[in-house]
CSV table of C-alpha atoms and ligand atoms in Angstrom, one decimal:
chain,number,residue,atom,x,y,z
A,15,UNK,CA,4.2,23.3,-5.7
A,16,UNK,CA,7.8,21.8,-5.1
A,17,UNK,CA,10.1,21.3,-7.8
A,18,UNK,CA,10.3,17.9,-9.6
A,19,UNK,CA,12.9,15.7,-8.1
A,20,UNK,CA,15.5,15.0,-10.5
A,21,UNK,CA,15.1,11.4,-10.4
A,22,UNK,CA,11.4,11.6,-11.6
A,23,UNK,CA,10.8,11.2,-15.1
A,24,UNK,CA,7.1,12.3,-14.8
A,25,UNK,CA,4.4,12.9,-12.0
A,26,UNK,CA,1.7,10.3,-12.4
A,27,UNK,CA,-0.6,11.3,-9.5
A,28,UNK,CA,-0.1,14.7,-8.0
A,29,UNK,CA,-0.4,15.3,-4.3
A,30,UNK,CA,-3.8,16.8,-4.8
A,31,UNK,CA,-4.9,13.9,-6.9
A,32,UNK,CA,-3.9,11.5,-4.0
A,33,UNK,CA,-5.3,13.7,-1.1
A,34,UNK,CA,-8.6,13.8,-2.9
A,35,UNK,CA,-8.8,10.2,-3.6
A,36,UNK,CA,-8.1,9.4,0.0
A,37,UNK,CA,-10.4,12.0,1.6
A,38,UNK,CA,-13.3,11.7,-0.9
A,39,UNK,CA,-13.4,8.0,-1.9
A,40,UNK,CA,-11.0,5.6,0.2
A,41,UNK,CA,-11.8,6.9,3.7
A,42,UNK,CA,-15.5,7.1,3.0
A,43,UNK,CA,-15.4,3.4,1.7
A,44,UNK,CA,-13.7,2.6,5.3
A,45,UNK,CA,-16.2,4.3,7.0
A,46,UNK,CA,-19.2,2.8,5.3
A,47,UNK,CA,-17.7,-0.8,5.3
A,48,UNK,CA,-17.1,-0.8,8.7
A,49,UNK,CA,-19.8,1.2,10.3
A,50,UNK,CA,-21.1,-1.7,12.2
A,51,UNK,CA,-17.7,-3.0,13.1
A,52,UNK,CA,-17.2,-3.8,16.9
A,53,UNK,CA,-13.4,-3.9,16.6
A,54,UNK,CA,-11.5,-2.9,13.6
A,55,UNK,CA,-7.8,-3.1,13.1
A,56,UNK,CA,-5.8,-1.4,10.4
A,57,UNK,CA,-2.7,-3.3,9.3
A,58,UNK,CA,-0.1,-1.2,7.6
A,59,UNK,CA,2.7,-3.2,5.6
A,60,UNK,CA,5.9,-1.1,6.4
A,61,UNK,CA,7.4,0.8,5.2
A,62,UNK,CA,5.5,1.8,2.0
A,63,UNK,CA,2.0,2.3,3.5
A,64,UNK,CA,3.1,4.9,6.0
A,65,UNK,CA,2.1,8.0,4.1
A,66,UNK,CA,-1.1,6.4,2.9
A,67,UNK,CA,-2.2,5.2,6.3
A,68,UNK,CA,-1.3,8.6,8.0
A,69,UNK,CA,-3.4,10.4,5.5
A,70,UNK,CA,-6.2,8.0,5.6
A,71,UNK,CA,-6.8,7.7,9.2
A,72,UNK,CA,-7.3,11.5,9.6
A,73,UNK,CA,-10.7,10.7,7.6
A,74,UNK,CA,-11.8,7.7,9.3
A,75,UNK,CA,-14.4,8.2,11.9
A,76,UNK,CA,-14.7,4.4,13.1
A,77,UNK,CA,-12.9,3.5,16.2
A,78,UNK,CA,-9.9,1.3,15.2
A,79,UNK,CA,-6.5,0.3,16.5
A,80,UNK,CA,-3.4,0.3,14.3
A,81,UNK,CA,-0.9,-2.6,13.9
A,82,UNK,CA,2.1,-3.3,11.5
A,83,UNK,CA,3.8,-5.8,9.7
A,84,UNK,CA,7.1,-5.8,7.6
A,85,UNK,CA,7.3,-8.4,4.6
A,86,UNK,CA,9.9,-8.3,1.9
A,87,UNK,CA,9.8,-9.8,-1.5
A,88,UNK,CA,11.9,-7.1,-3.0
A,89,UNK,CA,15.7,-7.0,-2.5
A,90,UNK,CA,16.0,-3.4,-2.9
A,91,UNK,CA,15.7,-3.3,-6.7
A,92,UNK,CA,12.8,-3.5,-9.2
A,93,UNK,CA,12.1,-7.4,-9.4
A,94,UNK,CA,10.2,-9.6,-6.9
A,95,UNK,CA,12.2,-12.2,-5.8
A,96,UNK,CA,9.3,-14.5,-5.6
A,97,UNK,CA,9.8,-15.5,-1.8
A,98,UNK,CA,8.1,-13.4,1.0
A,99,UNK,CA,9.9,-13.1,4.3
A,100,UNK,CA,7.8,-11.8,7.3
A,101,UNK,CA,10.4,-9.6,9.2
A,102,UNK,CA,8.2,-8.1,11.7
A,103,UNK,CA,4.9,-9.7,12.7
A,104,UNK,CA,1.8,-7.9,14.4
A,105,UNK,CA,1.7,-7.0,18.0
A,106,UNK,CA,-1.8,-7.9,18.7
A,107,UNK,CA,-4.1,-10.8,18.5
A,108,UNK,CA,-6.7,-10.3,15.5
A,109,UNK,CA,-9.1,-13.2,16.3
A,110,UNK,CA,-12.7,-12.2,15.8
A,111,UNK,CA,-11.7,-8.7,14.7
A,112,UNK,CA,-12.3,-7.0,11.5
A,113,UNK,CA,-9.0,-6.6,9.8
A,114,UNK,CA,-8.0,-4.3,7.1
A,115,UNK,CA,-4.6,-4.6,5.2
A,116,UNK,CA,-3.5,-1.2,4.0
A,117,UNK,CA,-1.0,-1.5,1.3
A,118,UNK,CA,0.6,1.1,-1.1
A,119,UNK,CA,1.0,-1.1,-4.3
A,120,UNK,CA,0.0,-4.5,-5.3
A,121,UNK,CA,2.3,-5.7,-8.2
A,122,UNK,CA,2.7,-9.7,-8.7
A,123,UNK,CA,0.4,-10.0,-5.5
A,124,UNK,CA,3.1,-12.4,-4.0
A,125,UNK,CA,3.5,-10.2,-0.9
A,126,UNK,CA,-0.3,-10.1,-0.2
A,127,UNK,CA,-1.0,-13.8,-1.0
A,128,UNK,CA,1.5,-14.7,2.0
A,129,UNK,CA,0.3,-12.1,4.3
A,130,UNK,CA,-3.5,-12.9,3.7
A,131,UNK,CA,-3.0,-16.6,4.0
A,132,UNK,CA,-1.0,-16.2,7.3
A,133,UNK,CA,-3.5,-13.7,8.8
A,134,UNK,CA,-6.5,-15.8,7.8
A,135,UNK,CA,-5.1,-18.8,10.0
A,136,UNK,CA,-5.5,-16.5,13.0
A,137,UNK,CA,-9.3,-16.4,12.7
A,138,UNK,CA,-10.3,-12.6,12.1
A,139,UNK,CA,-13.8,-12.0,11.8
A,140,UNK,CA,-13.2,-10.5,8.4
A,141,UNK,CA,-10.0,-9.8,6.4
A,142,UNK,CA,-10.0,-7.2,3.5
A,143,UNK,CA,-7.3,-5.3,1.6
A,144,UNK,CA,-7.2,-1.6,0.7
A,145,UNK,CA,-4.5,-0.7,-1.8
A,146,UNK,CA,-3.7,3.0,-2.8
A,147,UNK,CA,-2.4,1.5,-6.2
A,148,UNK,CA,-2.7,-1.6,-8.3
A,149,UNK,CA,-1.0,-3.0,-11.3
A,150,UNK,CA,-3.5,-6.0,-12.0
A,151,UNK,CA,-1.8,-7.0,-15.2
A,152,UNK,CA,1.3,-8.1,-13.2
A,153,UNK,CA,-0.6,-10.4,-10.9
A,154,UNK,CA,0.9,-14.1,-10.5
A,155,UNK,CA,-2.0,-15.2,-8.7
A,156,UNK,CA,-5.3,-13.9,-10.0
A,157,UNK,CA,-7.2,-14.8,-6.7
A,158,UNK,CA,-5.4,-11.8,-4.9
A,159,UNK,CA,-7.8,-9.1,-5.4
A,160,UNK,CA,-7.9,-5.9,-3.4
A,161,UNK,CA,-11.4,-5.0,-1.9
A,162,UNK,CA,-10.8,-1.3,-2.8
A,163,UNK,CA,-8.2,0.3,-5.0
A,164,UNK,CA,-7.3,3.8,-5.2
A,165,UNK,CA,-5.5,4.1,-8.6
A,166,UNK,CA,-4.8,1.6,-11.4
A,167,UNK,CA,-1.0,2.2,-11.9
A,168,UNK,CA,0.7,2.5,-15.1
A,169,UNK,CA,3.1,-0.3,-16.3
A,170,UNK,CA,6.0,1.4,-14.8
A,171,UNK,CA,8.3,1.5,-11.7
A,172,UNK,CA,6.8,4.2,-9.4
A,173,UNK,CA,8.2,6.1,-6.5
A,174,UNK,CA,7.0,8.6,-3.8
A,175,UNK,CA,4.3,8.8,-1.3
A,176,UNK,CA,5.9,5.8,0.3
A,177,UNK,CA,7.0,3.8,-2.5
A,178,UNK,CA,10.9,3.7,-2.7
A,179,UNK,CA,13.8,3.0,-5.0
A,180,UNK,CA,16.6,1.4,-2.7
A,181,UNK,CA,14.9,2.9,0.3
A,182,UNK,CA,14.8,6.6,-1.0
A,183,UNK,CA,12.2,8.8,-2.4
A,184,UNK,CA,9.5,7.7,-0.1
A,185,UNK,CA,9.1,11.3,1.2
A,186,UNK,CA,8.0,12.7,-2.3
A,187,UNK,CA,4.5,14.0,-1.7
A,188,UNK,CA,3.4,12.8,-5.3
A,189,UNK,CA,3.7,9.5,-7.2
A,190,UNK,CA,6.1,9.6,-10.2
A,191,UNK,CA,7.8,7.5,-12.5
A,192,UNK,CA,11.4,6.7,-11.6
A,193,UNK,CA,14.0,7.9,-14.3
A,194,UNK,CA,16.0,4.8,-14.8
A,195,UNK,CA,19.2,6.3,-16.1
A,196,UNK,CA,19.8,7.0,-12.6
A,197,UNK,CA,20.2,3.5,-11.3
A,198,UNK,CA,23.7,3.1,-12.6
B,215,IMP,P1,4.1,-7.9,-5.1
B,215,IMP,O1,4.5,-8.9,-3.9
B,215,IMP,O2,4.9,-8.0,-6.3
B,215,IMP,O3,2.8,-7.6,-5.1
B,215,IMP,O4,5.0,-6.5,-4.4
B,215,IMP,C1,4.5,-5.6,-3.5
B,215,IMP,C2,5.3,-4.6,-2.9
B,215,IMP,O5,6.5,-4.4,-3.8
B,215,IMP,C3,4.6,-3.3,-2.8
B,215,IMP,O6,4.1,-3.4,-1.5
B,215,IMP,C4,5.8,-2.3,-2.9
B,215,IMP,O7,6.6,-2.3,-1.7
B,215,IMP,C5,6.8,-2.9,-3.9
B,215,IMP,N1,6.5,-2.4,-5.4
B,215,IMP,C6,5.7,-3.0,-6.1
B,215,IMP,N2,5.5,-2.2,-7.4
B,215,IMP,C7,6.4,-1.2,-7.0
B,215,IMP,C8,6.9,0.1,-7.7
B,215,IMP,O8,6.4,0.3,-9.0
B,215,IMP,N3,7.5,1.1,-7.1
B,215,IMP,C9,7.9,0.7,-5.7
B,215,IMP,N4,7.6,-0.4,-5.0
B,215,IMP,C10,6.8,-1.3,-5.8
B,216,MG,MG1,4.7,-2.5,0.2
């Protein structure tokens, strides 16, 4: 086990917790949900979903393609700015396909609301959301609900396993609470 990073207050989900959740619950959910699918597309929201998606697809036994989007609602700090910009769009047509959005964490839900509405206009056969973490108490729009969630997150700013503070700490193999005194 690697030493705790000095910017981490406390580990919330260990590497083992995360790996077990993905291999034993989330990937099996994908395999079951899409067992009859003719064309499944997994859409990773960059950059936070990368470690999650990479770990998840090792256990997915349904043929699928991958695509990516970059949306930004955070200006590199803690708070959602409220407006979402699509910085990079998909590379493929999703019409009549089964589309699964893969996200690291849902907080206010503003990012996913914007992305779901946009993707829905393109006529996918189905559109679902899989998130590793959820902070349901922070939701601005209660209609934004993931179809499957890994963990309910504590009311803290989390980093690691894809989640960043000012673009750093995405590489940590665990998810921890960020030590705020390091922000100055
Ligand atoms: P939302 O639009 O408020 O739901 O924010 C979603 C995005 O904000 C996530 O995909 C993350 O990239 C980022 N985010 C939300 N909460 C956290 C956190 O606790 N740590 C790091 N990033 C977060
Ligand atoms: Mg994200």
